[in-house]
XYZ file of C-alpha atoms in Angstrom:
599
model
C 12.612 7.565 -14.188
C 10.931 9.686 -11.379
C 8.959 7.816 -8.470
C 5.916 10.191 -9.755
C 6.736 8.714 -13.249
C 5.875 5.225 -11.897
C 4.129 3.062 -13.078
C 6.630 2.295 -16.305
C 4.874 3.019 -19.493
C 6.629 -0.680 -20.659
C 8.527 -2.426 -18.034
C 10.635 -4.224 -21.170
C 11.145 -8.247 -21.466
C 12.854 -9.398 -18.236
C 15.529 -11.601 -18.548
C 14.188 -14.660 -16.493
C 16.355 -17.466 -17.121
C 17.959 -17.162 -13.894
C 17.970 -14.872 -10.709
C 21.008 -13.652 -11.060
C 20.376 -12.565 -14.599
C 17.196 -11.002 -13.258
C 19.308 -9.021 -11.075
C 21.766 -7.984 -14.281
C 18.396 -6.963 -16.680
C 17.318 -4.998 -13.558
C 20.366 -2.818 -12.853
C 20.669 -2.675 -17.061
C 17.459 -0.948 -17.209
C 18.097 1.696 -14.477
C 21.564 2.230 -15.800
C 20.777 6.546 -15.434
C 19.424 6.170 -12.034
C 22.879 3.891 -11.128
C 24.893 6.740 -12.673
C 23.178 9.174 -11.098
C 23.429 7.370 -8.066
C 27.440 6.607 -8.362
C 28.144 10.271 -8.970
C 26.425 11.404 -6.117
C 27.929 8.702 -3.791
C 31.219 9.435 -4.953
C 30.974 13.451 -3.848
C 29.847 11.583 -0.386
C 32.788 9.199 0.247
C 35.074 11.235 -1.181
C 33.996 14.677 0.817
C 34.116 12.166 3.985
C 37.547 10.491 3.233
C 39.013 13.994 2.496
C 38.592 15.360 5.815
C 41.897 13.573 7.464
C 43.865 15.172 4.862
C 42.232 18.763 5.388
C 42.450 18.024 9.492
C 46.919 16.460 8.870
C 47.181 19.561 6.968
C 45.156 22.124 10.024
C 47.456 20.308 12.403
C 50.527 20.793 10.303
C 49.653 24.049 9.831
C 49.398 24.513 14.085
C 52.805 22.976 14.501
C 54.516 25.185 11.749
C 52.663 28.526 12.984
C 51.268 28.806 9.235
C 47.766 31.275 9.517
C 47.459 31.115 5.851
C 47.877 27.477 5.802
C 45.148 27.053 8.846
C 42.644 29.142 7.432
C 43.289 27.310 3.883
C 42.448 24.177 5.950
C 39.601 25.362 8.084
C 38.202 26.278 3.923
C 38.990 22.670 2.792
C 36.954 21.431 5.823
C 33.909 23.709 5.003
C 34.138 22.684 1.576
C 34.246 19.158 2.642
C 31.201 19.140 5.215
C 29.333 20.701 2.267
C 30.217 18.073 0.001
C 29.427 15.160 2.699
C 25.723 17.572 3.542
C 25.083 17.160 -0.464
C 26.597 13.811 -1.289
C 24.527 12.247 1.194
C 21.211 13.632 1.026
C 21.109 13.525 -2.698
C 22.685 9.885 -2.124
C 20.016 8.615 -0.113
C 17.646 10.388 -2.663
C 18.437 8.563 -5.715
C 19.413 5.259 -4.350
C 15.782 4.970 -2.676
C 14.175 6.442 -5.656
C 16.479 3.263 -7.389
C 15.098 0.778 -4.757
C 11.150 1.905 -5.450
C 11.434 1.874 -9.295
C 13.162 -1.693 -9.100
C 10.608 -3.266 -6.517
C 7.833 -1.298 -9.202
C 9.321 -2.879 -12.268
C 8.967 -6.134 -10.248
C 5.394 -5.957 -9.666
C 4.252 -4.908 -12.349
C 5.927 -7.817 -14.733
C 4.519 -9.752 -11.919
C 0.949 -8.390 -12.222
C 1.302 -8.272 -16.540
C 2.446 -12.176 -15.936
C -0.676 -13.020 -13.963
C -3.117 -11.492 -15.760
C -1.506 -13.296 -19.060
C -1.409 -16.257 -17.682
C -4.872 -16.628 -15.638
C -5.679 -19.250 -13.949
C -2.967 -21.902 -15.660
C -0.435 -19.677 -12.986
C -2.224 -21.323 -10.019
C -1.729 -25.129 -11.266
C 1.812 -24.303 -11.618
C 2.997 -22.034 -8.514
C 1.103 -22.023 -4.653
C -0.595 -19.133 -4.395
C 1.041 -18.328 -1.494
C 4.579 -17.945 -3.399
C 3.023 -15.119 -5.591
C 2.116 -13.112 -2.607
C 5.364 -13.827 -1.045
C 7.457 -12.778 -4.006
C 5.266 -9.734 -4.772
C 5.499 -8.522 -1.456
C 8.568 -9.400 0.294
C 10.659 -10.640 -2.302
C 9.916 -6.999 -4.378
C 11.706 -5.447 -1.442
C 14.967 -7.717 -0.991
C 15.626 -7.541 -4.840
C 15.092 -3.294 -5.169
C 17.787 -3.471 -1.802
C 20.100 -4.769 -4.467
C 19.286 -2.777 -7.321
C 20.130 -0.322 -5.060
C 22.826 -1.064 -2.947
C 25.469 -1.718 -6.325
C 25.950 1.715 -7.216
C 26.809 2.893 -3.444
C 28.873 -0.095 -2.931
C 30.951 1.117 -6.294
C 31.110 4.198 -5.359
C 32.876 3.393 -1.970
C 34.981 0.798 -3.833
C 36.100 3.603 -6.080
C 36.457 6.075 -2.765
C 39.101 3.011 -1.513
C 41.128 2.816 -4.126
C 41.308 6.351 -4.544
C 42.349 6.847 -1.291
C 44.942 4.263 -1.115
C 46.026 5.645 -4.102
C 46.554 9.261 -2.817
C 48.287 7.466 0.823
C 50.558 6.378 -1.254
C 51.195 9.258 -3.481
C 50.867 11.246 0.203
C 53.236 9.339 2.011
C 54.419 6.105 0.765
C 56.103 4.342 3.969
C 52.783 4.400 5.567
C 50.710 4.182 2.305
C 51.828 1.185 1.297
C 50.683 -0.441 4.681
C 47.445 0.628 4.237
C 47.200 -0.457 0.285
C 47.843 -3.739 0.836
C 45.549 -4.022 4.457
C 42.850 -2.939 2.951
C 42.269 -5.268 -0.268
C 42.706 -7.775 2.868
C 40.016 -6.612 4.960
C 37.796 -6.164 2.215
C 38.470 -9.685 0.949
C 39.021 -11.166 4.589
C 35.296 -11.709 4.568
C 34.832 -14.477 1.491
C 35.447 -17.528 2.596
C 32.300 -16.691 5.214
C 30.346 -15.782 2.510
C 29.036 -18.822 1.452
C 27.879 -20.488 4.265
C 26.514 -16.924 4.877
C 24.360 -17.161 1.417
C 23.257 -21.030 2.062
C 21.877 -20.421 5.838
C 20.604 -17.547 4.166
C 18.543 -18.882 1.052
C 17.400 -21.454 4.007
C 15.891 -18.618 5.860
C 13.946 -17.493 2.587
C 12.948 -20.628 1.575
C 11.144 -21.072 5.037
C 10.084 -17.841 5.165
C 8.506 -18.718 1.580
C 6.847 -21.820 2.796
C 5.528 -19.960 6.147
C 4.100 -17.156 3.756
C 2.205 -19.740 1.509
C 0.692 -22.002 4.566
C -0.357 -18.425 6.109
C -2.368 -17.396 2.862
C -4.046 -21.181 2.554
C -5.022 -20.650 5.804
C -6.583 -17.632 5.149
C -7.971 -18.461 2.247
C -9.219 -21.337 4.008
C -10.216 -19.951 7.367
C -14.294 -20.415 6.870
C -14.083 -24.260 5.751
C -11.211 -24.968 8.129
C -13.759 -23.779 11.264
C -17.231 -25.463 9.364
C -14.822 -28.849 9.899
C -12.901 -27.538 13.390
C -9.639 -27.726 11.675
C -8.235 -24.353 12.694
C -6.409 -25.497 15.610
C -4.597 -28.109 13.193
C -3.287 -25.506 10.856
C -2.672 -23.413 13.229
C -0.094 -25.728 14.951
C 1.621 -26.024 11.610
C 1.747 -22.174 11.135
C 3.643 -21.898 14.601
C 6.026 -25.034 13.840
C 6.739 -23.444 10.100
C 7.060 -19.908 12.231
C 9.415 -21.589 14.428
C 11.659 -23.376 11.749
C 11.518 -19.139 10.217
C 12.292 -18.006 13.481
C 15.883 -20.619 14.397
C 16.702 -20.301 10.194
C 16.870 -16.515 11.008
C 18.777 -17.393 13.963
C 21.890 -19.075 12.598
C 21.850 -16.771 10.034
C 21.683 -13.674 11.627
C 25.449 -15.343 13.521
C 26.929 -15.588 10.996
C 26.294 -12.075 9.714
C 27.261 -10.612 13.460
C 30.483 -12.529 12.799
C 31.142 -11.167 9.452
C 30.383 -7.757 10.967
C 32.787 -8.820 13.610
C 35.485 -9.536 11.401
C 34.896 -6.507 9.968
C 35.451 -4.440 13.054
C 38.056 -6.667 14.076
C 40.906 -6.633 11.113
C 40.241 -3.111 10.613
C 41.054 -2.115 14.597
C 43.982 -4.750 13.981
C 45.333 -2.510 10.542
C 44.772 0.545 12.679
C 47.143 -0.374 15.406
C 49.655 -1.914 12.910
C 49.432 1.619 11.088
C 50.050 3.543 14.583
C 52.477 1.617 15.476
C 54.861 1.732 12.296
C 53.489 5.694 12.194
C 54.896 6.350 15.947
C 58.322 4.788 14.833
C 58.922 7.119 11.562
C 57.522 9.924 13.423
C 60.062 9.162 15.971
C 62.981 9.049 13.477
C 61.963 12.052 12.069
C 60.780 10.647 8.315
C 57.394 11.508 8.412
C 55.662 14.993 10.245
C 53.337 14.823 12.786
C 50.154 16.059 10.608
C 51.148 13.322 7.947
C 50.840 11.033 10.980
C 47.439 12.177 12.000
C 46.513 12.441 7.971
C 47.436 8.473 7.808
C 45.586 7.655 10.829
C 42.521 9.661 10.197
C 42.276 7.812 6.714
C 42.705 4.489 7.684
C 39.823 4.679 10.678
C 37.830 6.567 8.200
C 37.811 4.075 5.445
C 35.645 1.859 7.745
C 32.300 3.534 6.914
C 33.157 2.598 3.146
C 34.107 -0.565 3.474
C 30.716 -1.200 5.433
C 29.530 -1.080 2.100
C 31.209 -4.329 1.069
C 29.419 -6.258 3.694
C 25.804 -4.903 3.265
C 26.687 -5.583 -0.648
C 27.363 -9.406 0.428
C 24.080 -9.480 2.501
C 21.857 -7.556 -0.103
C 23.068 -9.890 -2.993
C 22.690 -13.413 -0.917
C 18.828 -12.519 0.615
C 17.923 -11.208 -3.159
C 19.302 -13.731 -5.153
C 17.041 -16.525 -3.930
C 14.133 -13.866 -4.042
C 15.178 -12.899 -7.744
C 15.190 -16.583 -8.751
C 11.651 -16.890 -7.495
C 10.919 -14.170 -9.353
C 12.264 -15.509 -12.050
C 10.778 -18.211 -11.985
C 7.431 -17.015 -12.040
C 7.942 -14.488 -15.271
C 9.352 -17.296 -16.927
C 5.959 -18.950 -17.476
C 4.282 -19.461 -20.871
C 0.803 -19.666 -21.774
C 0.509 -21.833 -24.156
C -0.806 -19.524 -26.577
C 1.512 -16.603 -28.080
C -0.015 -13.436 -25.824
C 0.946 -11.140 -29.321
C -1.127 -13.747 -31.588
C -0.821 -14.274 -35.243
C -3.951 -12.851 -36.339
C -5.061 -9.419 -36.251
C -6.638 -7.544 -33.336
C -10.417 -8.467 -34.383
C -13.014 -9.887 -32.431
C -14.477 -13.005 -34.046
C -18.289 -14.082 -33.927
C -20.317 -16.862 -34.494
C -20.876 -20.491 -33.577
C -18.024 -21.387 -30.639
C -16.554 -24.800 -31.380
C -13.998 -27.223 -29.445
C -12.923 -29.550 -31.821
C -11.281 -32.082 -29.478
C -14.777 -32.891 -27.851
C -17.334 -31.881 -30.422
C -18.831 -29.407 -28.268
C -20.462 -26.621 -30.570
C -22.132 -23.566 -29.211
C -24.304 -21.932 -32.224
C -24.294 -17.844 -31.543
C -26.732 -16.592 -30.197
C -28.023 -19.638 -28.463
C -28.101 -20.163 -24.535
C -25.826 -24.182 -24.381
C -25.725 -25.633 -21.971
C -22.944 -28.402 -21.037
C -23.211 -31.845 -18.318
C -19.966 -33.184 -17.936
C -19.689 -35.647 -14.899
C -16.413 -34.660 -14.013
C -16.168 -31.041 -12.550
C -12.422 -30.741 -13.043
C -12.782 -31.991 -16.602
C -15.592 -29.357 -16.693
C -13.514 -26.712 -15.640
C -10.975 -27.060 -18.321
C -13.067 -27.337 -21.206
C -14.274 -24.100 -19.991
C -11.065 -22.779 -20.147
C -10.204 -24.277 -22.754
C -13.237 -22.510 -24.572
C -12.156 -18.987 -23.528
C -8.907 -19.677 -25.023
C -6.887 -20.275 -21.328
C -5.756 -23.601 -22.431
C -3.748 -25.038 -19.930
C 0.482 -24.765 -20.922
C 0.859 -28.786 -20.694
C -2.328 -29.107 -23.184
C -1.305 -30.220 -26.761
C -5.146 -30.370 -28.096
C -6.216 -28.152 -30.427
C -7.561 -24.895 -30.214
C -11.480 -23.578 -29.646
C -12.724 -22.041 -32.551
C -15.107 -18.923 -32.750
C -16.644 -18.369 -35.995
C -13.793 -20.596 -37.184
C -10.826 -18.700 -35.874
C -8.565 -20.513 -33.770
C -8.746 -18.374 -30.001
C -4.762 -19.280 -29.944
C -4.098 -17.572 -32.831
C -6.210 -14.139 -31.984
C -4.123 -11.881 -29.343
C -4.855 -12.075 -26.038
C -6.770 -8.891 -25.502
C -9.049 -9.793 -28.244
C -9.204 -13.565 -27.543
C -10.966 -12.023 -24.126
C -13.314 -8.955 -25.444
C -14.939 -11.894 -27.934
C -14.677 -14.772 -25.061
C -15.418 -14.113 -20.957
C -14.939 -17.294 -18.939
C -16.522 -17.340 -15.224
C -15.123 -19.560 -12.910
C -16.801 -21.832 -10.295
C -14.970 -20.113 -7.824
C -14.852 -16.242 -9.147
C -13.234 -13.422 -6.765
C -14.689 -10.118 -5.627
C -11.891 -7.549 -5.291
C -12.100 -5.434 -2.358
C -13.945 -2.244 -2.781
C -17.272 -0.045 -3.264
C -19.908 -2.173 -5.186
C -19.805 0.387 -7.627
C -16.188 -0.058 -8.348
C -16.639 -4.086 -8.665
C -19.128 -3.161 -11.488
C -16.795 -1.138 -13.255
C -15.312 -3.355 -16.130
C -15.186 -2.914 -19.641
C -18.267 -3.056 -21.229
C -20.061 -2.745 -24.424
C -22.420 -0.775 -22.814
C -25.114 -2.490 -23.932
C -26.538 -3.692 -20.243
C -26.490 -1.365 -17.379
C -25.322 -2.391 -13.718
C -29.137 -2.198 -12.518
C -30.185 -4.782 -15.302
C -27.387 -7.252 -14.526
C -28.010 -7.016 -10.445
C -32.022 -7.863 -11.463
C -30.942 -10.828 -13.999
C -28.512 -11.952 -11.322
C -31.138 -11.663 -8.591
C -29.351 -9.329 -6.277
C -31.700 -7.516 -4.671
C -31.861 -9.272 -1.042
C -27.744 -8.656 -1.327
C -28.390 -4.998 -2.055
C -30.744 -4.588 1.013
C -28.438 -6.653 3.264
C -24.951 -4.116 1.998
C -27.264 -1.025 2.688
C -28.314 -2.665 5.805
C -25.159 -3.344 7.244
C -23.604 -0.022 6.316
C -24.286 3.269 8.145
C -22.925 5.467 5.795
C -23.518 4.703 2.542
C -26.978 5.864 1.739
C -26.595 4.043 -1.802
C -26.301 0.207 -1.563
C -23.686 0.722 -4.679
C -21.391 2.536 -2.267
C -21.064 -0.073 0.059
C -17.571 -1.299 0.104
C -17.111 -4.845 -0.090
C -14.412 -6.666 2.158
C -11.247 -8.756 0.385
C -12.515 -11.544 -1.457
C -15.890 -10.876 -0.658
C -15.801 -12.066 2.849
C -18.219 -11.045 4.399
C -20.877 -12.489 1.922
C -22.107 -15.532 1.997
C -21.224 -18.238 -0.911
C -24.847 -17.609 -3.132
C -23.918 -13.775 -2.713
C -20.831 -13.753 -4.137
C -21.720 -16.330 -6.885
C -24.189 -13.696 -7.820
C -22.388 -10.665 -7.556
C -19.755 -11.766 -9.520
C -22.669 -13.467 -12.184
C -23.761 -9.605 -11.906
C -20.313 -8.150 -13.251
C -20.161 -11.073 -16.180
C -23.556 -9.439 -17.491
C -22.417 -6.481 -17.475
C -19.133 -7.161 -19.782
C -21.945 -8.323 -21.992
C -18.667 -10.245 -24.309
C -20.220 -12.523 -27.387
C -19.868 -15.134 -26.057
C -20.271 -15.981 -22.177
C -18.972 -19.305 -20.330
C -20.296 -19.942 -16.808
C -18.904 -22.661 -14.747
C -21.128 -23.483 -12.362
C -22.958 -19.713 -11.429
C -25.610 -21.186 -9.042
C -24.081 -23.598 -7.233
C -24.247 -22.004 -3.859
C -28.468 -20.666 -4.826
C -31.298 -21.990 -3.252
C -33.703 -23.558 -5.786
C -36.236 -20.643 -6.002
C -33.295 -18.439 -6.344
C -31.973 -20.500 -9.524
C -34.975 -20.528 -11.109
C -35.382 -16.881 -11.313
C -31.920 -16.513 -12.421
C -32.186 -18.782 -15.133
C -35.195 -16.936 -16.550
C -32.891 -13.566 -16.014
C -29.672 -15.159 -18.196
C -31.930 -16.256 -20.927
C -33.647 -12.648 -21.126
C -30.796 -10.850 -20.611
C -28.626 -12.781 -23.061
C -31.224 -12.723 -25.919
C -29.106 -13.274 -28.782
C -25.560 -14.060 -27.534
C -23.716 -16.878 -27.486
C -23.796 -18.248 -23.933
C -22.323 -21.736 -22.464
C -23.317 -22.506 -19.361
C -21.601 -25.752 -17.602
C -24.315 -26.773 -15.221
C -25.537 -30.307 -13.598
C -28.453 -28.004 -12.248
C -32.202 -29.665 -13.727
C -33.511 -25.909 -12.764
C -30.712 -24.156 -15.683
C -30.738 -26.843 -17.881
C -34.210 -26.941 -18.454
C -34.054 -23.248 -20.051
C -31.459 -24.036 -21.906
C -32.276 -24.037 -26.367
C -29.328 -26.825 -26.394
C -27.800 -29.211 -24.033
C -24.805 -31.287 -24.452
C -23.572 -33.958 -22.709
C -19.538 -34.366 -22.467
C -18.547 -38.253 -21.316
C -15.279 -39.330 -21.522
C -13.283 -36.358 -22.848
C -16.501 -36.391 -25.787
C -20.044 -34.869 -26.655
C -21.931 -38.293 -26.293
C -25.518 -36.718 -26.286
C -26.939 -33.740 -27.905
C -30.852 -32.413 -27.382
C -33.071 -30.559 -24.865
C -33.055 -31.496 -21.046
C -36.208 -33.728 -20.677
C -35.746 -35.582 -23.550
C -31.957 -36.451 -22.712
C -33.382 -37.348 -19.248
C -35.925 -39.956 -20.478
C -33.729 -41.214 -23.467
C -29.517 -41.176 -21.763
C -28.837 -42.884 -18.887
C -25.473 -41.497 -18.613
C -27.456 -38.177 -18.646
C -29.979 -38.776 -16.369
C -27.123 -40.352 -13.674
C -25.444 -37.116 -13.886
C -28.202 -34.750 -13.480
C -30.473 -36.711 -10.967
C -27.454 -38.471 -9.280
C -28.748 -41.696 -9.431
C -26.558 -44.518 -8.730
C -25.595 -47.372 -10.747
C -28.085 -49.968 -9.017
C -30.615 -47.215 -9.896
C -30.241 -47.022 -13.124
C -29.783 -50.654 -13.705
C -33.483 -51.246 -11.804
C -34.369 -48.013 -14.111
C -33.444 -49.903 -17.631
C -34.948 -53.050 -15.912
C -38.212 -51.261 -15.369
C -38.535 -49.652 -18.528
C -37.463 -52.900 -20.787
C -40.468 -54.618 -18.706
C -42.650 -52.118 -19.427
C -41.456 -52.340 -23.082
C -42.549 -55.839 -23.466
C -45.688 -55.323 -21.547
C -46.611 -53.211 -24.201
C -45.660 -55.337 -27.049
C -47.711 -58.636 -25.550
C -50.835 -56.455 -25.079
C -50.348 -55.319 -28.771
């Protein structure tokens, strides 16, 4: 895999039932690039820890007068600044084009997991921990992916060398065999308080990340109530708590570093010291002397590698069990389906209420609890929540949970009561997929869009087409009714079977509502469309109203009947309170037997 190749075709099955087996599926599936990465780290460390014995054997040549043995060395030494050149561009090459694949392969599971999962992935993880582990937490677990194959390949270097010290010359070799498994172990009992200060730091960093994005998210309500201020005192004590966490963790990686400098000067001197002494007695030559030494303060720069291993694995391990974390999540429906890949039509029934939504019929559904509201609708585009246990919508008698997921949303689009406008050209936010049986023009005029038109071409000075106005993040820069009827705009123009709309106008004016509901009910001539609604302006166009009380359909009819004839209705719709409608009932039972003396 290529970064041009990107992104994967299939990014496979990750193993999710732990971070550190995240880490394992991860390295698994990039087993070429790790190869390819080993082999080319190898040449590196190798070509680097070769030099002392090309420069022992120069200066042995020097002191024994040898020209053929000088220029043989001066050869080795070309040969082995061409191999370090090589080694280490191609190095760097492949083990970033390992750390961008990984942190790829990351998002994208993470992006294929959120759309799967919807809006069920917001009840069960903050918001703000799916940005932080798509952005931050991508890059600390590709470090990894990356880092293992350089870190084997200077293990390998070591114990090659140590091998060849010994093989070279053994009174000094041996010294340095056994030093160096110390200093390279020297550095694990520090480890784990290393790794727990560590996850700390994450784990604030995590919960600074999500209050940042609330706030955000937040930012226009927090200043309607003056509550900015508030937050942003929290921000700044959560940035704080990020700030000393990183603190006490970056001491006690300076004093791993610093034991890594340390016992590595302390081998060096031991080395020079015993080297002096057999040079002395004549057992050794001088240029075996230098060979030894050159090796020994060489092998630092590999065993480097054993310490950014140890850092790399303890900031992505608690960033790989978030990850995990999140791609372990179900829907409660199997995404593959039972069924085959066929769009269903006809009447749209929940059977754990009642509700039924004949096709081609504009429903609508009062329910006095909005959350309650908002789940049914869910539940009716088949994003039942993963706790649920009722039983499945049906659309022309096919259970939604047993159709696959792809074609459980062509036949069923769900609108939320709080939809999102992606950043970009207006154009581009009307781009779905379509039937192509209602044009972007026709949705704007159903969704009454025309004053947000003029004010995008008003407020842009170079677009000279209101559709190639760009829109900020989230829709920003709209106001509530403008966004509710944008993204009512892009719901038309999917034109599914069957529609469900929590809540579109609950940010119109009146006039506004009234024009919209006359452009749904044209527009939608002969689809299926449920619209969840305490609006008298909606309901009253709709062919069929239902009233859900209670977790039930208690009333079924058109809107001015069910206001005359159901009280729980009418308290609903008109908001009356309880004293209301008692002094309502009370009126109309006098009125009753008014009319039964006079008769």
């Amino acid at each position: 895999m290529q970064i041009q190749d990107l992104p994967y075709p299939d990014p496979g099955v990750p193993d999710a039932r732990s971070g550190p087996r995240f880490l394992v599926w991860l390295g698994r599936n990039q087993l070429g690039g790790q190869l390819k990465s080993l082999a080319w780290g190898l040449l590196h460390f190798l070509s680097v820890c070769g030099l002392p014995f090309c420069v022992g054997f120069a200066i042995q040549a020097v002191v024994d007068r040898s020209g053929t043995r000088l220029a043989l060395a001066g050869g080795l030494i070309a040969l082995c600044g061409l191999g370090i050149a090589v080694g280490d561009t191609m190095l760097h090459r492949s083990a970033v084009t390992n750390w961008i694949t990984a942190a790829a392969r990351v998002q994208q599971l993470l992006a294929r997991r959120t759309a799967q999962l919807g809006s069920a992935l917001t009840r069960r993880v903050a918001a703000g921990e799916v940005v932080a582990v798509s952005t931050g937490d991508v890059e600390k677990i590709g470090w990894f992916v990356e880092a293992v194959s350089r870190f084997t390949a200077a293990a390998l270097t070591i114990v090659l060398v140590c091998v060849a010290l010994v093989v070279y010359e053994p009174a000094l070799g041996i010294v340095v065999a056994v030093g160096v498994p110390v200093l390279a172990l020297a550095v694990l009992p520090l480890l784990p308080r290393a790794t727990r200060r560590a996850d700390f730091q994450r784990e604030k960093a995590g919960r600074a990340t999500e209050l940042a994005s609330d706030t955000v998210a937040g930012l226009r309500v927090l200043r309607g109530i003056g509550g900015e201020e508030l937050f942003l005192d929290r921000y700044r004590r959560a940035s704080q708590e990020v700030r000393h966490a990183a603190v006490r963790s970056a001491r006690m990686w300076s004093l791993i570093a610093a034991v890594q400098v340390l016992l590595p000067g302390l081998l060096l001197i031991a080395v020079v010291w015993h080297g002096v002494n057999l040079t002395r007695e004549g057992r050794i030559t001088v240029g075996e002397m230098v060979t030894v030494y050159s090796a020994v303060m060489i092998m630092s720069y590999p065993l480097h590698h054993f310490v950014e291993i140890a850092m790399a694995y303890s900031f992505s391990r608690p960033s790989a069990k978030r990850a995990a974390r999140v791609l372990a999540l179900e829907r409660a429906m199997d995404s593959n389906g039972s069924r085959e890949a066929v769009a269903p039509a006809g009447d749209l029934y929940d059977p754990a209420t009642g509700l039924l939504a004949p096709a081609g019929v504009l429903t609508a559904v009062v329910c006095g609890d909005p959350d309650a509201a908002g789940v049914l609708a869910e539940r009716l585009g088949g994003h039942a929540a993963d706790s649920s246990e009722l039983p499945s919508a049906l659309l022309g008698g096919v259970p939604l949970d047993e159709l696959p997921l792809d074609s459980a949303r062509t036949a069923v689009l769900v609108q939320d009561k709080d939809p999102v406008l992606l950043s970009g050209s207006l154009r581009e936010l009307l781009d779905v997929p379509a039937s192509g049986g209602v044009s972007a023009e026709d949705a704007l005029a159903a969704a009454q869009c025309g004053d947000v038109l003029d004010a995008l071409a008003q407020g842009s000075l170079d677009a000279e087409d209101p559709m190639d106005v760009r829109i900020t993040e989230r829709g920003r820069s709209l106001s509530g009714g403008q966004r509710q009827r944008l993204a009512l705009a892009r719901s038309l123009v999917t034109d599914p079977e069957v529609l469900v709309l929590d809540e579109p106008t609950s940010a119109v004016d009146s006039h506004t509502e009234a024009r919209i509901a006359d452009g749904v009910r044209s527009l939608r001539q002969g689809r299926t469309t449920v619209v969840f609604t305490s609006s008298p302006l909606l309901l009253d166009h709709a062919d069929r109203v239902l009233l859900v009380h209670e977790g039930e359909v208690a009333a079924v009819g058109l809107h001015r009947e069910l206001v005359h004839n159901e009280p729980r209705y009418r308290a609903v719709v008109t908001r009356e309170t309880d004293d209301e409608a008692a002094a309502g009932d009370m009126d109309h039972l006098e009125a009753l037997e008014e009319i039964e003396e006079t008769a």
